[in-house]
């Protein structure tokens, strides 16, 4: 092959000699946008593998075949055909390997990032939340990006629905149903199936269209090759022919992706005819040399930019731009003269190596962090396992465990990336641990539901008893029975939430019906108590507007007369007893306005309190009050003795000493209080003896 032919790893389009470094940078930025678009398409396509169960085998196979043929421009490797292998120089092989290394590094980085983003735990979501999440994904993301998430959602939804299905099946069979007649579904299940069907339809449509596009692109490229071959026999001016060649190159760049398995054949054929065209240009050496000069200027500008990137502090940014430079070098710029070919490539390789070395150092440092993250995530997984093992078999125990595991899950996702080699391993361990926790949790609550249905039957029995006895005329026997079943109701435990309110209302209604009848009967039997109530109500209204005269002796006498009159009225019905509290509250308001001694006020209030307890016939509270007062007397005596003993330490101190005076003051205060407690004790003894 002639030395002037286009090398296998270099491409066609030349950059005009008038371009500056700034213009080269602008071109780089444009190429970045193009490559980013291609990357998104590539990632989306590579992640969208067929997993639709209901799709026919033929459709699934066709979709997978299309996925495998998606061409990633940044991954294309310019391998020569066996027939042309002898024509590729060693320096050209070196260039191809270096570019492959750049592309390979980029691919690995993209794959890691994609895997990291794809990891999302849906196990904590309810069926309703899973349906909403699937609906949201279908509306907001590209169909080719959804496979991982959709399958995770589908797995979790089916797991939860199957548990529910098994429970319903058990209930159906327990009630005597025939398994042949069993059928169960829910509106959520129908909605999920509908969304999943939409996903499959859109996905199939996407890959069918993609296959058509790939075929159209390869047809277009073959047409360009035929057009390129025709240039050699064109009867036209060499300048016109060269411009025609440039147009073919431009169309080639815009032709789009083609099936992967056809790429090498098409690309090598194209290069073969490009080389033939350069052989043809050899007939016009001046024109060819001008073209070589243009290409040399462009490659020198790329080398200059690559060397500048070696000083860039942002290694990732420099590496991404280096990828653009390699793409331009390979695909956009034609060959240079033979005497410069090795030299310019060596300079470009040297600049590339500087950035590669820096990036490898950065990756080595990052790998240390990744290892630390890996260890942290392993520990978090172990804690999730331990949470499942140590959870107490109670509702509160599981609620605490759920909260703890949620915190561990959040910590897992916030920890950061792990080494790529451990990524799938740690993700599987995490999924297994959380899945096991959820399984044990669901098993617990499944058993709880069984207990709740048992409780439900017990409470229905109590409802039956209450309803059968609500109209009983044997109030003495039935009242004890109703109180007993109320106590039993409290001790039975929880029932299914959907039945809780309904059965409680029935039970409450039956009990209230009976006790309303009981109170009505008592009210009828104690009409006198209703008269007492009305009299006290009238007296309370008058007492509320009672005005003090200002003479506390007169006022005290008047208040005591009111208390005596209140006592003489007598008891009120049980359900009206709160009037006593209103009376006491009114008295407290009047006492607060009186200028009485502390002891007198305390005893008057105490008399009223005793009166209330006596009227209620509450012996238990009288007994408690008696015990309380006796205890306070003993405590007060002990305080006085302690203070008097303390005075013994101050026998040599002047009586006017502030500390001594304070002790004497406390002794007097406790003695006064002791007299009040003794007076109260005398009064309560009198009441209890009566």
XYZ file of C-alpha atoms in Angstrom:
690
model
C 0.000 0.000 0.000
C 1.202 3.512 -0.713
C 2.561 5.525 2.195
C 0.100 8.269 1.396
C -2.922 6.068 2.072
C -5.214 6.826 5.028
C -4.113 4.761 8.084
C -6.632 2.229 9.377
C -7.111 3.965 12.745
C -7.427 7.485 11.357
C -10.574 8.897 9.798
C -11.433 11.284 7.036
C -12.532 14.828 7.713
C -9.751 17.474 7.689
C -9.718 20.572 9.849
C -8.969 23.750 7.855
C -5.631 25.402 8.502
C -7.368 28.593 9.511
C -8.697 27.027 12.752
C -7.253 28.343 15.992
C -6.851 26.523 19.316
C -10.004 28.305 20.471
C -11.917 26.929 17.505
C -10.577 23.452 18.274
C -11.939 23.852 21.851
C -15.327 24.915 20.510
C -15.392 21.824 18.326
C -14.491 19.719 21.363
C -17.464 21.149 23.284
C -19.802 20.321 20.393
C -18.425 16.785 20.230
C -18.966 16.460 23.961
C -22.664 17.151 23.537
C -22.882 14.593 20.726
C -21.037 11.955 22.745
C -23.153 12.588 25.849
C -26.279 12.020 23.745
C -24.767 8.822 22.367
C -23.831 7.703 25.891
C -27.381 8.149 27.124
C -28.715 6.198 24.175
C -26.121 3.493 24.751
C -26.779 3.225 28.509
C -30.520 3.150 27.961
C -30.230 0.527 25.270
C -27.799 -1.710 27.123
C -29.917 -1.645 30.294
C -33.152 -2.487 28.496
C -32.924 -6.289 28.209
C -36.101 -8.202 27.556
C -37.825 -9.671 30.600
C -41.504 -9.669 29.702
C -43.070 -12.989 30.620
C -46.239 -12.640 28.569
C -44.468 -11.575 25.354
C -44.106 -14.414 22.871
C -40.729 -16.105 22.523
C -40.361 -14.731 19.037
C -40.943 -11.090 20.149
C -38.607 -11.414 23.131
C -35.835 -12.915 21.026
C -36.239 -10.176 18.433
C -35.985 -7.419 21.050
C -32.892 -8.929 22.616
C -31.300 -9.244 19.192
C -31.908 -5.559 18.525
C -30.446 -4.625 21.916
C -27.251 -6.504 21.176
C -26.836 -4.675 17.871
C -26.980 -1.164 19.319
C -23.796 0.593 18.281
C -22.008 2.697 20.851
C -19.903 5.155 18.859
C -17.474 5.660 21.720
C -16.874 1.863 21.959
C -16.210 1.164 18.274
C -12.906 -0.561 17.662
C -11.284 -0.118 14.286
C -10.093 -3.622 13.644
C -8.722 -4.336 10.215
C -10.001 -7.273 8.271
C -7.649 -10.238 7.950
C -6.974 -9.301 4.345
C -5.715 -5.829 5.329
C -3.892 -6.802 8.558
C -0.481 -6.782 6.909
C -1.009 -3.174 5.851
C -1.381 -1.803 9.406
C 1.837 -0.385 10.861
C 2.992 -1.088 14.439
C 2.558 2.589 15.296
C -1.035 2.405 14.111
C -1.661 -0.600 16.359
C -0.281 1.357 19.301
C -2.616 4.246 18.563
C -5.634 1.956 18.342
C -4.782 0.281 21.657
C -4.446 3.618 23.419
C -7.766 4.813 22.105
C -9.380 1.548 23.143
C -8.009 2.098 26.636
C -9.644 5.531 26.775
C -12.959 4.119 25.547
C -12.744 1.109 27.857
C -12.092 3.284 30.920
C -15.045 5.427 30.036
C -17.283 2.389 29.545
C -16.364 0.915 32.924
C -17.003 4.230 34.628
C -20.403 4.559 32.942
C -21.359 0.988 33.802
C -20.476 1.489 37.477
C -22.442 4.708 37.627
C -25.419 3.075 35.938
C -25.316 0.104 38.317
C -25.142 2.437 41.315
C -28.134 4.449 40.114
C -30.086 1.300 39.339
C -29.835 0.042 42.907
C -33.028 1.040 44.650
C -34.739 -0.928 47.396
C -38.488 -1.178 46.859
C -39.088 -3.722 49.632
C -40.322 -1.116 52.129
C -43.097 0.162 49.846
C -46.711 -0.978 50.089
C -48.610 -2.365 47.109
C -50.249 1.018 46.567
C -46.889 2.805 46.694
C -45.353 0.284 44.249
C -48.147 0.927 41.747
C -47.657 4.689 42.112
C -43.893 4.270 41.624
C -44.379 2.238 38.442
C -46.840 4.798 37.086
C -44.375 7.598 37.838
C -41.492 5.784 36.095
C -43.557 5.189 32.958
C -44.445 8.871 32.804
C -41.035 10.379 33.598
C -38.332 8.048 32.203
C -37.403 6.626 28.836
C -38.761 3.134 28.271
C -35.289 1.694 27.580
C -34.068 2.853 31.034
C -36.717 1.069 33.102
C -35.939 -2.658 33.002
C -34.126 -2.961 36.346
C -36.600 -0.821 38.290
C -39.684 -2.358 36.690
C -38.543 -5.891 37.447
C -37.674 -4.958 41.045
C -41.107 -3.364 41.492
C -42.810 -6.349 39.861
C -40.975 -8.801 42.115
C -41.890 -6.892 45.285
C -45.519 -6.365 44.231
C -46.025 -10.042 43.369
C -44.401 -11.090 46.642
C -46.761 -8.922 48.682
C -49.818 -9.856 46.623
C -49.016 -13.581 46.843
C -48.866 -13.369 50.645
C -52.260 -11.695 50.619
C -53.530 -14.307 48.155
C -52.359 -17.191 50.366
C -54.072 -15.637 53.382
C -57.349 -15.243 51.489
C -57.043 -18.814 50.227
C -56.607 -20.102 53.796
C -59.705 -18.185 54.894
C -61.673 -19.500 51.926
C -60.730 -23.115 52.641
C -61.299 -22.692 56.393
C -64.865 -21.616 55.647
C -65.428 -24.819 53.691
C -64.802 -23.536 50.176
C -63.623 -25.734 47.277
C -60.156 -24.787 45.962
C -61.479 -25.111 42.414
C -63.851 -22.214 43.027
C -61.254 -19.955 44.604
C -60.428 -16.717 42.802
C -59.023 -13.530 44.246
C -57.863 -10.214 42.858
C -57.888 -6.554 43.887
C -58.252 -3.182 42.120
C -54.543 -2.569 42.845
C -53.597 -5.850 41.166
C -55.630 -4.933 38.097
C -54.065 -1.478 37.958
C -50.574 -2.962 38.280
C -51.233 -5.484 35.493
C -52.481 -2.679 33.254
C -49.364 -0.559 33.868
C -47.070 -3.541 33.340
C -48.817 -4.327 30.060
C -48.295 -0.707 28.944
C -44.603 -1.064 29.786
C -44.278 -4.214 27.655
C -46.138 -2.640 24.741
C -44.004 0.508 24.772
C -40.807 -1.495 25.134
C -41.634 -3.799 22.227
C -42.559 -0.805 20.081
C -39.294 0.939 20.976
C -37.102 -1.991 19.894
C -39.057 -2.617 16.721
C -38.523 1.011 15.705
C -34.882 0.826 16.740
C -34.342 -2.199 14.540
C -35.838 -0.324 11.589
C -33.553 2.658 12.258
C -30.446 0.469 12.443
C -31.303 -1.184 9.139
C -31.983 2.180 7.491
C -28.599 3.471 8.709
C -26.664 0.505 7.327
C -28.431 0.844 3.958
C -27.459 4.512 3.884
C -23.804 3.667 4.643
C -23.641 1.086 1.840
C -25.005 3.731 -0.529
C -22.226 6.122 0.562
C -19.607 3.418 -0.029
C -20.939 2.893 -3.548
C -20.860 6.642 -4.067
C -17.248 6.724 -2.803
C -16.244 3.958 -5.226
C -17.747 5.946 -8.069
C -15.404 8.892 -7.420
C -12.500 7.009 -8.982
C -14.215 6.894 -12.366
C -15.796 10.359 -12.241
C -14.972 12.537 -15.228
C -14.767 15.879 -13.469
C -12.280 18.416 -12.143
C -10.104 17.112 -9.293
C -11.306 19.947 -7.034
C -14.910 19.016 -7.715
C -14.123 15.364 -7.005
C -12.397 16.246 -3.729
C -15.342 18.395 -2.601
C -17.612 15.484 -3.461
C -15.382 13.268 -1.294
C -15.744 15.726 1.606
C -19.530 15.645 1.275
C -19.493 11.835 1.456
C -17.397 12.040 4.628
C -19.869 14.468 6.209
C -22.819 12.214 5.344
C -20.930 9.216 6.753
C -20.559 10.974 10.110
C -24.286 11.770 10.199
C -25.478 8.321 9.105
C -26.119 7.083 12.705
C -25.665 3.739 14.499
C -25.753 0.372 12.733
C -26.026 -3.283 13.924
C -22.942 -4.297 15.889
C -22.385 -7.524 14.002
C -22.198 -5.573 10.708
C -19.964 -2.782 11.963
C -16.480 -4.150 11.218
C -17.378 -5.232 7.693
C -18.926 -1.884 6.792
C -16.201 0.189 8.473
C -13.306 -1.728 6.898
C -14.936 -1.582 3.471
C -15.348 2.161 3.834
C -11.704 2.599 4.875
C -10.536 0.457 1.985
C -12.219 2.766 -0.516
C -11.022 5.875 1.346
C -7.473 4.582 0.917
C -8.148 3.945 -2.762
C -9.298 7.535 -3.068
C -6.083 8.794 -1.467
C -4.152 6.631 -3.944
C -6.149 8.358 -6.622
C -5.159 11.755 -5.146
C -1.532 10.673 -5.395
C -1.798 11.565 -9.062
C -2.122 15.160 -7.893
C 0.709 15.371 -5.340
C 0.310 19.112 -4.706
C -3.301 18.690 -3.723
C -2.492 15.705 -1.486
C 0.385 17.521 0.237
C -1.894 20.466 0.993
C -4.358 18.086 2.576
C -1.578 16.496 4.668
C -0.512 19.962 5.830
C -4.043 20.818 6.926
C -4.248 17.577 8.893
C -0.845 18.160 10.507
C -1.865 21.629 11.711
C -5.073 20.248 13.181
C -3.303 17.400 14.985
C -0.694 19.759 16.417
C -3.498 21.882 17.875
C -5.021 18.793 19.445
C -1.608 17.883 20.931
C -1.293 21.393 22.361
C -4.701 21.079 23.994
C -3.858 17.604 25.352
C -0.670 18.986 26.932
C -2.686 21.793 28.531
C -5.065 19.211 29.969
C -2.107 17.630 31.716
C -2.073 20.707 33.992
C -5.821 20.565 34.710
C -6.607 20.031 38.433
C -9.973 18.430 37.738
C -8.801 15.003 36.562
C -12.272 13.796 35.589
C -12.878 16.862 33.465
C -9.467 16.452 31.781
C -10.115 12.765 31.090
C -13.518 13.455 29.521
C -12.039 16.095 27.242
C -9.175 13.742 26.346
C -11.802 11.296 25.110
C -13.134 14.003 22.824
C -9.635 14.701 21.508
C -9.070 11.029 20.707
C -12.410 10.882 18.938
C -11.484 13.924 16.807
C -7.987 12.547 16.110
C -9.381 9.250 14.984
C -12.588 10.167 13.202
C -12.416 13.824 12.154
C -8.833 14.338 10.963
C -7.161 12.609 8.041
C -3.563 11.371 7.721
C -0.391 13.415 7.802
C 2.761 12.995 5.762
C 4.655 9.787 6.509
C 7.704 11.597 7.931
C 5.544 13.247 10.654
C 3.166 10.390 11.365
C 5.097 8.635 14.134
C 6.334 11.863 15.686
C 2.909 13.489 16.097
C 1.410 10.280 17.410
C 4.236 9.857 19.961
C 3.657 13.414 21.210
C -0.071 12.819 21.499
C 0.517 9.495 23.285
C 2.905 11.165 25.733
C 0.355 13.863 26.576
C -2.312 11.170 26.917
C -0.103 9.132 29.284
C 0.266 12.103 31.650
C -3.500 12.307 32.085
C -3.849 8.535 32.313
C -1.240 8.345 35.078
C -2.958 11.071 37.069
C -6.288 9.354 36.662
C -4.870 6.019 37.778
C -3.503 7.698 40.910
C -6.905 9.251 41.545
C -8.636 5.905 41.054
C -6.183 4.265 43.458
C -7.092 6.827 46.136
C -10.793 6.426 45.420
C -10.396 2.669 45.679
C -9.311 3.087 49.312
C -12.554 4.927 50.033
C -14.489 2.285 48.118
C -12.916 -0.430 50.272
C -13.895 1.487 53.421
C -17.427 1.863 52.063
C -17.519 -1.849 51.335
C -16.622 -2.670 54.944
C -19.235 -0.215 56.235
C -21.916 -1.726 54.024
C -20.992 -5.246 55.153
C -21.404 -4.109 58.760
C -24.785 -2.522 57.977
C -25.948 -5.753 56.337
C -24.899 -7.697 59.452
C -26.853 -5.262 61.645
C -29.951 -5.757 59.478
C -29.561 -9.537 59.902
C -29.147 -9.099 63.661
C -32.242 -6.896 63.834
C -34.287 -9.716 62.316
C -32.841 -12.266 64.760
C -33.177 -10.156 67.932
C -36.655 -8.693 67.410
C -39.072 -9.462 70.227
C -42.243 -11.226 69.009
C -44.597 -8.331 69.755
C -46.175 -5.491 67.821
C -44.047 -2.916 69.624
C -40.928 -5.026 69.132
C -41.460 -5.216 65.379
C -42.325 -1.533 65.109
C -39.028 -0.675 66.810
C -37.197 -3.100 64.509
C -38.842 -1.603 61.409
C -37.692 1.844 62.468
C -34.148 0.601 63.122
C -33.892 -1.264 59.804
C -35.135 1.817 57.961
C -32.279 3.800 59.515
C -29.819 1.064 58.482
C -31.195 1.055 54.934
C -30.801 4.830 54.687
C -27.232 4.529 55.964
C -26.517 1.829 53.363
C -27.637 4.037 50.478
C -25.811 7.075 51.863
C -22.492 5.286 52.382
C -21.257 5.614 48.807
C -19.810 3.353 46.134
C -17.860 0.140 46.705
C -15.226 -1.529 44.491
C -16.821 -2.669 41.253
C -15.790 -6.261 41.938
C -17.841 -6.233 45.179
C -20.800 -4.231 43.926
C -23.111 -7.120 42.984
C -22.027 -9.159 45.994
C -22.861 -6.468 48.572
C -26.092 -5.536 46.805
C -27.233 -9.170 46.851
C -26.309 -9.481 50.538
C -28.291 -6.317 51.292
C -31.317 -7.533 49.322
C -31.178 -10.956 51.028
C -30.925 -9.389 54.504
C -33.786 -6.931 53.979
C -35.834 -9.628 52.233
C -35.361 -12.007 55.172
C -36.313 -9.243 57.624
C -39.476 -8.445 55.670
C -40.348 -12.135 55.436
C -40.101 -12.587 59.213
C -42.018 -9.365 59.814
C -44.787 -10.446 57.436
C -44.925 -13.899 59.033
C -45.352 -12.320 62.463
C -48.182 -10.077 61.340
C -49.759 -12.923 59.410
C -49.922 -14.895 62.669
C -51.150 -11.770 64.409
C -53.999 -11.607 61.941
C -54.947 -15.180 62.804
C -55.025 -14.254 66.492
C -57.044 -11.161 65.642
C -59.668 -13.286 63.877
C -59.833 -15.509 66.962
C -60.278 -12.398 69.095
C -62.967 -11.205 66.711
C -64.980 -14.387 67.260
C -64.643 -14.042 71.044
C -65.859 -10.454 70.960
C -68.783 -11.426 68.742
C -69.777 -13.936 71.447
C -69.722 -11.123 74.015
C -71.858 -8.965 71.712
C -74.360 -11.817 71.473
C -74.532 -12.041 75.296
C -74.940 -8.267 75.644
C -77.703 -8.096 73.041
C -79.551 -11.078 74.545
C -79.546 -9.472 78.035
C -79.952 -5.783 77.242
C -83.726 -5.915 77.957
C -83.497 -8.130 81.057
C -85.663 -7.149 84.068
C -83.400 -8.966 86.546
C -81.220 -5.920 87.154
C -79.260 -7.374 90.054
C -78.002 -10.472 88.169
C -77.707 -8.789 84.767
C -75.695 -5.820 86.063
C -72.990 -8.178 87.349
C -73.055 -10.070 84.045
C -72.749 -6.887 81.969
C -69.833 -5.648 84.037
C -68.121 -9.016 83.645
C -68.394 -9.113 79.850
C -67.119 -5.516 79.719
C -64.009 -6.620 81.636
C -63.626 -9.628 79.324
C -63.866 -7.349 76.292
C -60.926 -5.268 77.539
C -58.760 -8.356 78.053
C -59.357 -10.084 74.721
C -56.966 -8.030 72.585
C -56.955 -6.552 69.085
C -59.218 -7.532 66.195
C -58.764 -6.748 62.470
C -58.897 -3.011 61.941
C -61.675 -3.214 59.360
C -63.982 -4.837 61.987
C -62.846 -2.920 65.058
C -65.179 0.088 64.918
C -68.162 -1.929 63.737
C -68.138 -4.499 66.554
C -67.301 -1.884 69.194
C -70.331 0.175 68.209
C -72.585 -2.881 68.457
C -71.202 -3.846 71.871
C -71.354 -0.286 73.181
C -74.904 0.152 71.911
C -76.114 -3.000 73.714
C -74.335 -2.064 76.972
C -75.550 1.529 76.885
C -79.091 0.346 76.219
C -79.007 -1.820 79.331
C -77.356 0.715 81.644
C -79.650 3.499 80.452
C -82.566 1.268 81.433
C -80.871 0.539 84.762
C -80.366 4.231 85.497
C -83.883 5.027 84.387
C -85.171 2.388 86.770
C -83.080 3.819 89.592
C -84.252 7.316 88.792
C -87.831 6.137 88.894
C -87.229 4.389 92.215
C -85.520 7.468 93.632
C -87.719 10.352 92.620
C -86.864 11.943 95.926
C -83.226 12.182 94.808
C -84.342 14.087 91.704
C -86.169 16.519 93.973
C -82.961 16.894 95.971
C -81.063 17.547 92.744
C -83.463 20.254 91.655
C -83.260 21.880 95.093
C -79.464 21.819 95.064
C -79.401 23.151 91.538
C -81.553 26.093 92.620
C -79.402 26.663 95.726
C -76.219 26.544 93.618
C -77.570 29.255 91.332
C -78.291 31.501 94.317
C -74.900 30.757 95.864
C -73.165 31.753 92.598
C -74.582 35.265 92.980
C -73.947 35.458 96.758
C -72.263 38.706 97.800
C -69.959 38.916 100.847
C -70.727 41.675 103.388
C -67.092 42.371 104.241
C -67.489 41.244 107.849
C -65.734 37.926 107.763
C -67.456 36.583 110.880
C -70.861 37.273 109.391
C -69.752 35.895 106.044
C -68.297 32.745 107.564
C -71.496 32.156 109.484
C -73.543 32.649 106.317
C -71.370 30.239 104.330
C -71.554 27.602 107.047
C -75.341 27.949 107.050
C -75.296 27.369 103.290
C -73.184 24.238 103.774
C -75.527 22.960 106.479
C -78.545 23.632 104.286
C -76.845 21.814 101.397
C -76.216 18.762 103.645
C -79.822 18.722 104.801
C -81.147 18.515 101.258
C -79.839 14.980 100.888
C -78.469 12.758 98.132
C -78.886 13.322 94.419
C -79.123 10.684 91.640
C -75.878 8.922 90.813
C -75.693 10.325 87.289
C -76.167 13.874 88.675
C -73.433 13.707 91.343
C -71.191 16.199 89.524
C -73.307 18.961 91.124
C -71.325 18.347 94.347
C -68.122 19.313 92.521
C -69.763 22.504 91.274
C -70.836 23.353 94.849
C -67.298 22.756 96.197
C -65.820 24.896 93.463
C -68.200 27.731 94.285
C -67.305 27.461 97.991
C -63.585 27.577 97.158
C -64.190 30.842 95.342
C -65.958 32.346 98.380
C -63.316 31.102 100.847
C -60.589 32.697 98.794
C -62.249 36.086 99.337
C -62.563 35.691 103.127
C -59.994 37.022 105.594
C -59.839 33.841 107.671
C -57.074 32.166 109.578
C -55.353 29.335 107.829
C -56.584 26.682 110.247
C -60.181 27.789 110.107
C -60.190 27.929 106.303
C -58.615 24.496 106.048
C -61.184 22.965 108.411
C -64.164 24.526 106.667
C -62.927 23.177 103.330
C -62.279 19.822 104.904
C -65.807 19.699 106.317
C -67.161 20.248 102.858
C -64.900 17.552 101.405
C -66.065 15.069 104.054
C -69.634 15.980 103.299
C -69.131 15.079 99.653
C -67.576 11.716 100.510
C -70.339 10.900 102.963
C -73.044 11.762 100.438
C -71.392 9.440 97.926
C -71.157 6.679 100.568
C -67.618 6.189 99.431
C -66.108 4.242 102.346
C -62.956 3.415 100.388
C -62.102 7.077 99.868
C -62.930 7.897 103.478
C -60.563 5.145 104.549
C -57.837 6.442 102.238
C -58.325 9.960 103.571
C -58.090 8.680 107.145
C -54.843 6.858 106.347
C -53.421 9.909 104.564
C -54.085 12.252 107.491
C -52.614 9.812 110.023
C -49.493 9.545 107.880
C -49.169 13.352 107.629
C -49.422 13.639 111.433
C -46.554 11.177 111.889
C -44.441 12.927 109.251
C -45.051 16.350 110.839
C -44.095 15.068 114.296
C -40.886 13.631 112.843
C -40.083 16.999 111.224
C -40.602 18.816 114.546
C -38.380 16.343 116.410
C -35.647 16.698 113.781
C -35.755 20.511 113.964
C -35.668 20.477 117.775
C -32.668 18.131 117.687
C -30.972 20.530 115.286
C -31.377 23.316 117.831
C -29.182 21.306 120.190
C -26.232 22.051 117.939
C -26.769 25.783 118.416
C -26.906 25.929 122.260
C -23.850 28.199 122.340
C -25.248 30.474 119.598
C -27.151 33.692 120.300
C -30.933 33.321 119.981
C -30.957 36.302 117.593
C -28.809 34.442 115.105
C -30.732 34.338 111.737
C -30.165 30.603 111.336
C -31.501 29.877 114.852
C -34.493 32.141 114.290
C -35.281 30.319 111.004
C -35.275 26.935 112.796
C -37.661 28.255 115.483
C -39.901 29.646 112.782
C -40.063 26.266 111.015
C -40.878 24.500 114.264
C -43.808 26.854 114.900
C -45.095 26.436 111.337
C -45.022 22.629 111.639
C -46.773 22.749 115.014
C -49.562 24.864 113.544
C -49.940 22.402 110.690
C -49.913 19.525 113.187
C -52.910 21.062 114.971
C -54.773 21.277 111.650
C -54.040 17.623 110.823
C -55.171 16.540 114.303
C -58.412 18.474 113.948
C -59.021 16.851 110.547
C -58.332 13.410 112.032
C -60.924 14.027 114.775
C -63.532 15.045 112.223
C -62.973 12.029 109.962
C -63.100 9.661 112.950
C -66.450 11.119 113.942
C -67.777 10.666 110.436
C -66.578 7.092 110.094
C -67.956 6.152 113.569
C -71.353 7.588 112.624
